[in-house]
Amino acid sequence: ESLTVAELAKKLNREPSEIIKKLFLLGVVATINQQLDKDAIELIASEYGVKVEEEVVIDQTDLETYFTEDREEDLEVRPPVVTIMGHVDHGKTTTLDSIRHTKVTAGEAGGITQHIGAYQVKIDGKKITFLDTPGHEAFTTMRARGAQVTDITVLVVAADDGVKPQTVEAINHAKAADVPIIVAVNKIDKPTANPERVMQELTEYGLIPEDWGGDTIYVPISALTGEGIDNLLEMILLVSEVEELKANPNRRALGSVIEARLDKGRGPVATLLVQNGTLHVGDPIVVGHTYGRVRAMVNDLGRRVKEAGPSTPVEITGLNDVPEAGDRFVVFEDEKTARQIGEARKQQAVQAHRNETARISLDTLFEQLKQGEMKELNVIVKADVQGSVEALTAALQKIDVEGVNIKVIHTGVGAITESDVALASASNAIIIGFNVRPDANAKRAAETEKVDIRLHRIIYKAIEEIESAMKGMLDPEY
Ligand code: GDP
């Protein structure tokens, strides 16, 4: 069996660059698409404490295995997929509406916009796709299910209100997903607007404006009057160019579910975002744990279409059941394979539900550290007052256990919320609550998502617990 560097990296859950570096240190100069022989594979695998099974069997039912890389020469530029985030009432919905109105109705005469969970606009012949469920909950729920669909985040901050808790949450969610942020300073039409203050406040979170020597793009807008919207769209295209977003339109389609529901007349209906390849009417498809053949496709203007290329959202019918937002989809060559894989996945899901897969928890932390599966422990800190948040964060960062880093990915004052749990689940983090508790929704979500929440009233106890877990001393066996 041989694997390319990229394939091996994927199996080991590492970046290809890391594998290349390791190979280099072992005296092998390799590129990302280079085939590695058995010896090299074993050598690298052993570096990560992984044993190579004689035959590397590719799990056909794992849809992720179909998300393979394309050859450079097959790639073409694709539109960016943008999510709008920000604090409640700062103007996310108005911004989405404003963009849609100015661009869609002007360009596409006769189009009746239809809510399918995402829409596309065209600026000077270039397209941008917007997910039109604003807010970071949708973003993070998708990510928790394995779907990374957002290329760029537009952070909307009201110029008359400044940085608020959900602004900070949005920043942390975007950072955790490694998605670039453009700041839209909204409501500049208001006499009380103070864009400078927004910029000032956001520098504390590392979003330093270009004018001040940083690399964050700020665009002043008024979603209400439409001022600055064109500029915002141009900036999105600019960032998109820098990111070099590409896909191969000439392969079988794959991507993610944006939303799905059961329609009385049409049966299961799902909005799919094509992330690679081109989707056609008639394609045999597996979507999450459902399958079928694409019967009809409708775009965001309510028009029937026959095909949909990379970054295009389309609503499809023809599935045997309703998938979930964030599910992956893959098109297969023939209906028989699609049906087999779809049914096998359904079985597995039922089984997995029984076995309840475990996420990161302090109880199993040491085991995972020992097996070399983890080098970093992600932590979310919530406390009753800002002082405690800071004290606890500082103390956590001082913990020094060999080979493991603690990374505080989000902090906040107040009860542990569902959004905290979603972020923890998506980032495989644990949550530490200091003098706060999870609210009812968060509690329920933590149970289903298997997120470990630790509550404390004394800082050194919290630190002690983490430290012991890292050293394997929570478990009585050690
Ligand atoms: P969301 O909760 O972030 O989606 O915020 P909305 O888009 O619902 O906006 C909240 C309120 O702010 C609404 O009453 C909007 O009309 C208003 N609003 C949004 N953008 C602007 C703006 O640019 N200028 C002014 N003056 N009001 C705005």
Short mmCIF file of N, CA and C in Angstrom, two decimals, residues 359-451:
data_model
loop_
_atom_site.label_atom_id
_atom_site.label_comp_id
_atom_site.label_asym_id
_atom_site.label_seq_id
_atom_site.Cartn_x
_atom_site.Cartn_y
_atom_site.Cartn_z
N ARG A 359 -16.56 12.51 23.66
CA ARG A 359 -15.75 13.66 23.30
C ARG A 359 -14.67 13.82 24.34
N ILE A 360 -13.92 14.90 24.20
CA ILE A 360 -12.87 15.14 25.16
C ILE A 360 -13.49 15.37 26.54
N SER A 361 -12.93 14.70 27.55
CA SER A 361 -13.38 14.98 28.91
C SER A 361 -12.15 14.84 29.79
N LEU A 362 -12.20 15.45 30.93
CA LEU A 362 -11.03 15.39 31.81
C LEU A 362 -10.74 13.96 32.21
N ASP A 363 -11.79 13.13 32.30
CA ASP A 363 -11.59 11.76 32.74
C ASP A 363 -10.76 10.93 31.76
N THR A 364 -10.87 11.28 30.47
CA THR A 364 -10.14 10.49 29.48
C THR A 364 -8.97 11.26 28.90
N LEU A 365 -8.77 12.46 29.41
CA LEU A 365 -7.74 13.34 28.85
C LEU A 365 -6.37 12.69 28.80
N PHE A 366 -5.97 12.10 29.93
CA PHE A 366 -4.63 11.56 30.02
C PHE A 366 -4.42 10.44 29.01
N GLU A 367 -5.44 9.58 28.88
CA GLU A 367 -5.38 8.49 27.90
C GLU A 367 -5.09 9.06 26.51
N GLN A 368 -5.82 10.10 26.17
CA GLN A 368 -5.66 10.68 24.83
C GLN A 368 -4.31 11.36 24.67
N LEU A 369 -3.85 11.97 25.76
CA LEU A 369 -2.53 12.61 25.70
C LEU A 369 -1.48 11.54 25.50
N LYS A 370 -1.65 10.43 26.24
CA LYS A 370 -0.67 9.36 26.20
C LYS A 370 -0.57 8.75 24.81
N GLN A 371 -1.73 8.64 24.18
CA GLN A 371 -1.75 8.04 22.84
C GLN A 371 -1.29 9.03 21.78
N GLY A 372 -0.91 10.20 22.22
CA GLY A 372 -0.40 11.19 21.28
C GLY A 372 -1.47 11.76 20.37
N GLU A 373 -2.73 11.56 20.76
CA GLU A 373 -3.80 12.06 19.91
C GLU A 373 -3.97 13.57 20.06
N MET A 374 -3.46 14.10 21.17
CA MET A 374 -3.69 15.51 21.44
C MET A 374 -2.43 16.19 21.92
N LYS A 375 -2.26 17.41 21.49
CA LYS A 375 -1.12 18.18 21.98
C LYS A 375 -1.62 19.46 22.65
N GLU A 376 -2.92 19.70 22.50
CA GLU A 376 -3.45 20.96 22.95
C GLU A 376 -4.81 20.70 23.59
N LEU A 377 -5.02 21.30 24.75
CA LEU A 377 -6.32 21.18 25.39
C LEU A 377 -7.05 22.51 25.23
N ASN A 378 -8.16 22.48 24.50
CA ASN A 378 -8.96 23.70 24.31
C ASN A 378 -9.89 23.89 25.50
N VAL A 379 -9.92 25.12 25.99
CA VAL A 379 -10.73 25.40 27.17
C VAL A 379 -11.57 26.67 26.95
N ILE A 380 -12.80 26.62 27.44
CA ILE A 380 -13.65 27.82 27.46
C ILE A 380 -13.85 28.19 28.93
N VAL A 381 -13.64 29.44 29.26
CA VAL A 381 -13.75 29.90 30.65
C VAL A 381 -14.94 30.84 30.80
N LYS A 382 -15.85 30.49 31.68
CA LYS A 382 -16.96 31.40 32.01
C LYS A 382 -16.93 31.66 33.52
N ALA A 383 -17.16 32.90 33.92
CA ALA A 383 -17.16 33.22 35.34
C ALA A 383 -18.17 34.33 35.63
N ASP A 384 -18.39 34.57 36.93
CA ASP A 384 -19.41 35.55 37.31
C ASP A 384 -18.94 36.99 37.11
N VAL A 385 -17.65 37.21 37.27
CA VAL A 385 -17.14 38.57 37.06
C VAL A 385 -15.87 38.53 36.20
N GLN A 386 -15.61 39.64 35.52
CA GLN A 386 -14.48 39.71 34.60
C GLN A 386 -13.15 39.41 35.31
N GLY A 387 -13.03 39.88 36.55
CA GLY A 387 -11.80 39.66 37.31
C GLY A 387 -11.48 38.18 37.44
N SER A 388 -12.51 37.38 37.72
CA SER A 388 -12.29 35.94 37.86
C SER A 388 -11.95 35.31 36.53
N VAL A 389 -12.60 35.79 35.47
CA VAL A 389 -12.30 35.27 34.14
C VAL A 389 -10.81 35.44 33.88
N GLU A 390 -10.33 36.63 34.16
CA GLU A 390 -8.93 36.92 33.88
C GLU A 390 -7.98 36.12 34.76
N ALA A 391 -8.33 36.05 36.05
CA ALA A 391 -7.47 35.32 36.99
C ALA A 391 -7.37 33.85 36.60
N LEU A 392 -8.54 33.26 36.27
CA LEU A 392 -8.57 31.84 35.93
C LEU A 392 -7.82 31.59 34.61
N THR A 393 -8.05 32.46 33.65
CA THR A 393 -7.38 32.30 32.35
C THR A 393 -5.86 32.38 32.53
N ALA A 394 -5.43 33.35 33.30
CA ALA A 394 -3.99 33.52 33.52
C ALA A 394 -3.42 32.28 34.22
N ALA A 395 -4.14 31.78 35.22
CA ALA A 395 -3.65 30.62 35.96
C ALA A 395 -3.60 29.39 35.06
N LEU A 396 -4.61 29.23 34.20
CA LEU A 396 -4.64 28.08 33.29
C LEU A 396 -3.44 28.12 32.35
N GLN A 397 -3.15 29.33 31.88
CA GLN A 397 -2.07 29.44 30.91
C GLN A 397 -0.72 29.19 31.53
N LYS A 398 -0.66 29.26 32.86
CA LYS A 398 0.61 28.99 33.53
C LYS A 398 0.84 27.50 33.77
N ILE A 399 -0.20 26.70 33.63
CA ILE A 399 -0.04 25.27 33.86
C ILE A 399 1.01 24.73 32.91
N ASP A 400 1.93 24.00 33.47
CA ASP A 400 3.03 23.53 32.66
C ASP A 400 3.17 22.02 32.79
N VAL A 401 2.55 21.33 31.87
CA VAL A 401 2.73 19.89 31.82
C VAL A 401 3.36 19.57 30.49
N GLU A 402 4.41 18.80 30.54
CA GLU A 402 5.24 18.59 29.35
C GLU A 402 4.44 18.15 28.13
N GLY A 403 4.69 18.81 27.04
CA GLY A 403 4.12 18.38 25.77
C GLY A 403 2.68 18.79 25.53
N VAL A 404 2.04 19.44 26.48
CA VAL A 404 0.65 19.83 26.27
C VAL A 404 0.47 21.32 26.50
N ASN A 405 -0.25 21.93 25.59
CA ASN A 405 -0.59 23.34 25.74
C ASN A 405 -2.04 23.49 26.15
N ILE A 406 -2.31 24.48 26.96
CA ILE A 406 -3.70 24.82 27.20
C ILE A 406 -4.02 26.05 26.37
N LYS A 407 -5.11 25.94 25.60
CA LYS A 407 -5.47 27.06 24.76
C LYS A 407 -6.86 27.52 25.17
N VAL A 408 -6.94 28.74 25.69
CA VAL A 408 -8.24 29.29 26.08
C VAL A 408 -8.86 29.91 24.82
N ILE A 409 -9.90 29.25 24.29
CA ILE A 409 -10.43 29.70 22.99
C ILE A 409 -11.57 30.70 23.14
N HIS A 410 -12.13 30.77 24.34
CA HIS A 410 -13.22 31.74 24.53
C HIS A 410 -13.40 31.99 26.02
N THR A 411 -13.68 33.24 26.37
CA THR A 411 -14.00 33.55 27.76
C THR A 411 -15.22 34.44 27.79
N GLY A 412 -15.87 34.48 28.94
CA GLY A 412 -17.03 35.36 29.03
C GLY A 412 -17.56 35.44 30.45
N VAL A 413 -18.31 36.50 30.69
CA VAL A 413 -18.94 36.68 31.99
C VAL A 413 -20.39 36.23 31.88
N GLY A 414 -20.84 35.44 32.87
CA GLY A 414 -22.24 35.03 32.87
C GLY A 414 -22.40 33.52 32.76
N ALA A 415 -23.65 33.09 32.78
CA ALA A 415 -23.97 31.66 32.75
C ALA A 415 -23.39 31.00 31.50
N ILE A 416 -23.19 29.70 31.60
CA ILE A 416 -22.74 28.92 30.44
C ILE A 416 -23.94 28.72 29.53
N THR A 417 -23.81 29.13 28.27
CA THR A 417 -24.95 29.09 27.35
C THR A 417 -24.80 27.99 26.30
N GLU A 418 -25.87 27.80 25.57
CA GLU A 418 -25.89 26.81 24.50
C GLU A 418 -24.80 27.12 23.47
N SER A 419 -24.59 28.41 23.26
CA SER A 419 -23.59 28.81 22.28
C SER A 419 -22.18 28.41 22.74
N ASP A 420 -21.92 28.51 24.05
CA ASP A 420 -20.63 28.06 24.58
C ASP A 420 -20.45 26.56 24.32
N VAL A 421 -21.56 25.82 24.56
CA VAL A 421 -21.49 24.36 24.38
C VAL A 421 -21.25 24.02 22.91
N ALA A 422 -21.92 24.77 22.02
CA ALA A 422 -21.73 24.53 20.58
C ALA A 422 -20.28 24.78 20.18
N LEU A 423 -19.72 25.85 20.71
CA LEU A 423 -18.32 26.16 20.39
C LEU A 423 -17.40 25.07 20.94
N ALA A 424 -17.68 24.63 22.17
CA ALA A 424 -16.87 23.57 22.79
C ALA A 424 -16.95 22.31 21.96
N SER A 425 -18.15 21.98 21.53
CA SER A 425 -18.35 20.77 20.75
C SER A 425 -17.62 20.86 19.41
N ALA A 426 -17.71 22.01 18.77
CA ALA A 426 -17.05 22.17 17.47
C ALA A 426 -15.54 22.18 17.60
N SER A 427 -15.04 22.65 18.72
CA SER A 427 -13.59 22.79 18.87
C SER A 427 -13.00 21.74 19.81
N ASN A 428 -13.83 20.75 20.17
CA ASN A 428 -13.39 19.72 21.10
C ASN A 428 -12.77 20.33 22.35
N ALA A 429 -13.52 21.18 23.00
CA ALA A 429 -13.03 21.88 24.18
C ALA A 429 -13.80 21.46 25.42
N ILE A 430 -13.23 21.71 26.59
CA ILE A 430 -13.99 21.56 27.82
C ILE A 430 -14.35 22.96 28.31
N ILE A 431 -15.39 23.01 29.14
CA ILE A 431 -15.82 24.31 29.66
C ILE A 431 -15.60 24.35 31.16
N ILE A 432 -14.96 25.42 31.63
CA ILE A 432 -14.82 25.60 33.07
C ILE A 432 -15.70 26.76 33.50
N GLY A 433 -16.59 26.49 34.46
CA GLY A 433 -17.46 27.54 34.98
C GLY A 433 -17.03 27.89 36.39
N PHE A 434 -16.81 29.19 36.61
CA PHE A 434 -16.39 29.62 37.94
C PHE A 434 -17.49 30.48 38.54
N ASN A 435 -18.12 29.96 39.59
CA ASN A 435 -19.26 30.65 40.21
C ASN A 435 -20.41 30.89 39.25
N VAL A 436 -20.48 30.11 38.18
CA VAL A 436 -21.62 30.17 37.27
C VAL A 436 -22.04 28.75 36.94
N ARG A 437 -23.25 28.62 36.41
CA ARG A 437 -23.75 27.30 36.03
C ARG A 437 -24.26 27.37 34.59
N PRO A 438 -24.44 26.20 33.99
CA PRO A 438 -25.05 26.20 32.65
C PRO A 438 -26.54 26.47 32.78
N ASP A 439 -27.12 27.21 31.84
CA ASP A 439 -28.57 27.35 31.86
C ASP A 439 -29.19 26.07 31.32
N ALA A 440 -30.52 26.00 31.34
CA ALA A 440 -31.20 24.74 31.01
C ALA A 440 -30.86 24.24 29.61
N ASN A 441 -30.85 25.17 28.65
CA ASN A 441 -30.55 24.77 27.27
C ASN A 441 -29.12 24.27 27.14
N ALA A 442 -28.21 24.94 27.83
CA ALA A 442 -26.81 24.56 27.76
C ALA A 442 -26.61 23.17 28.37
N LYS A 443 -27.33 22.92 29.44
CA LYS A 443 -27.22 21.63 30.12
C LYS A 443 -27.64 20.51 29.18
N ARG A 444 -28.79 20.75 28.53
CA ARG A 444 -29.32 19.74 27.62
C ARG A 444 -28.34 19.52 26.46
N ALA A 445 -27.87 20.64 25.90
CA ALA A 445 -26.94 20.54 24.77
C ALA A 445 -25.67 19.81 25.17
N ALA A 446 -25.17 20.09 26.38
CA ALA A 446 -23.93 19.45 26.84
C ALA A 446 -24.13 17.95 26.96
N GLU A 447 -25.34 17.55 27.37
CA GLU A 447 -25.60 16.12 27.48
C GLU A 447 -25.60 15.45 26.12
N THR A 448 -26.32 16.05 25.17
CA THR A 448 -26.37 15.42 23.84
C THR A 448 -25.01 15.49 23.15
N GLU A 449 -24.33 16.61 23.29
CA GLU A 449 -23.05 16.78 22.58
C GLU A 449 -21.88 16.16 23.34
N LYS A 450 -22.15 15.68 24.55
CA LYS A 450 -21.09 15.09 25.38
C LYS A 450 -19.96 16.09 25.64
N VAL A 451 -20.33 17.28 25.99
CA VAL A 451 -19.32 18.29 26.32
C VAL A 451 -19.10 18.28 27.83
#
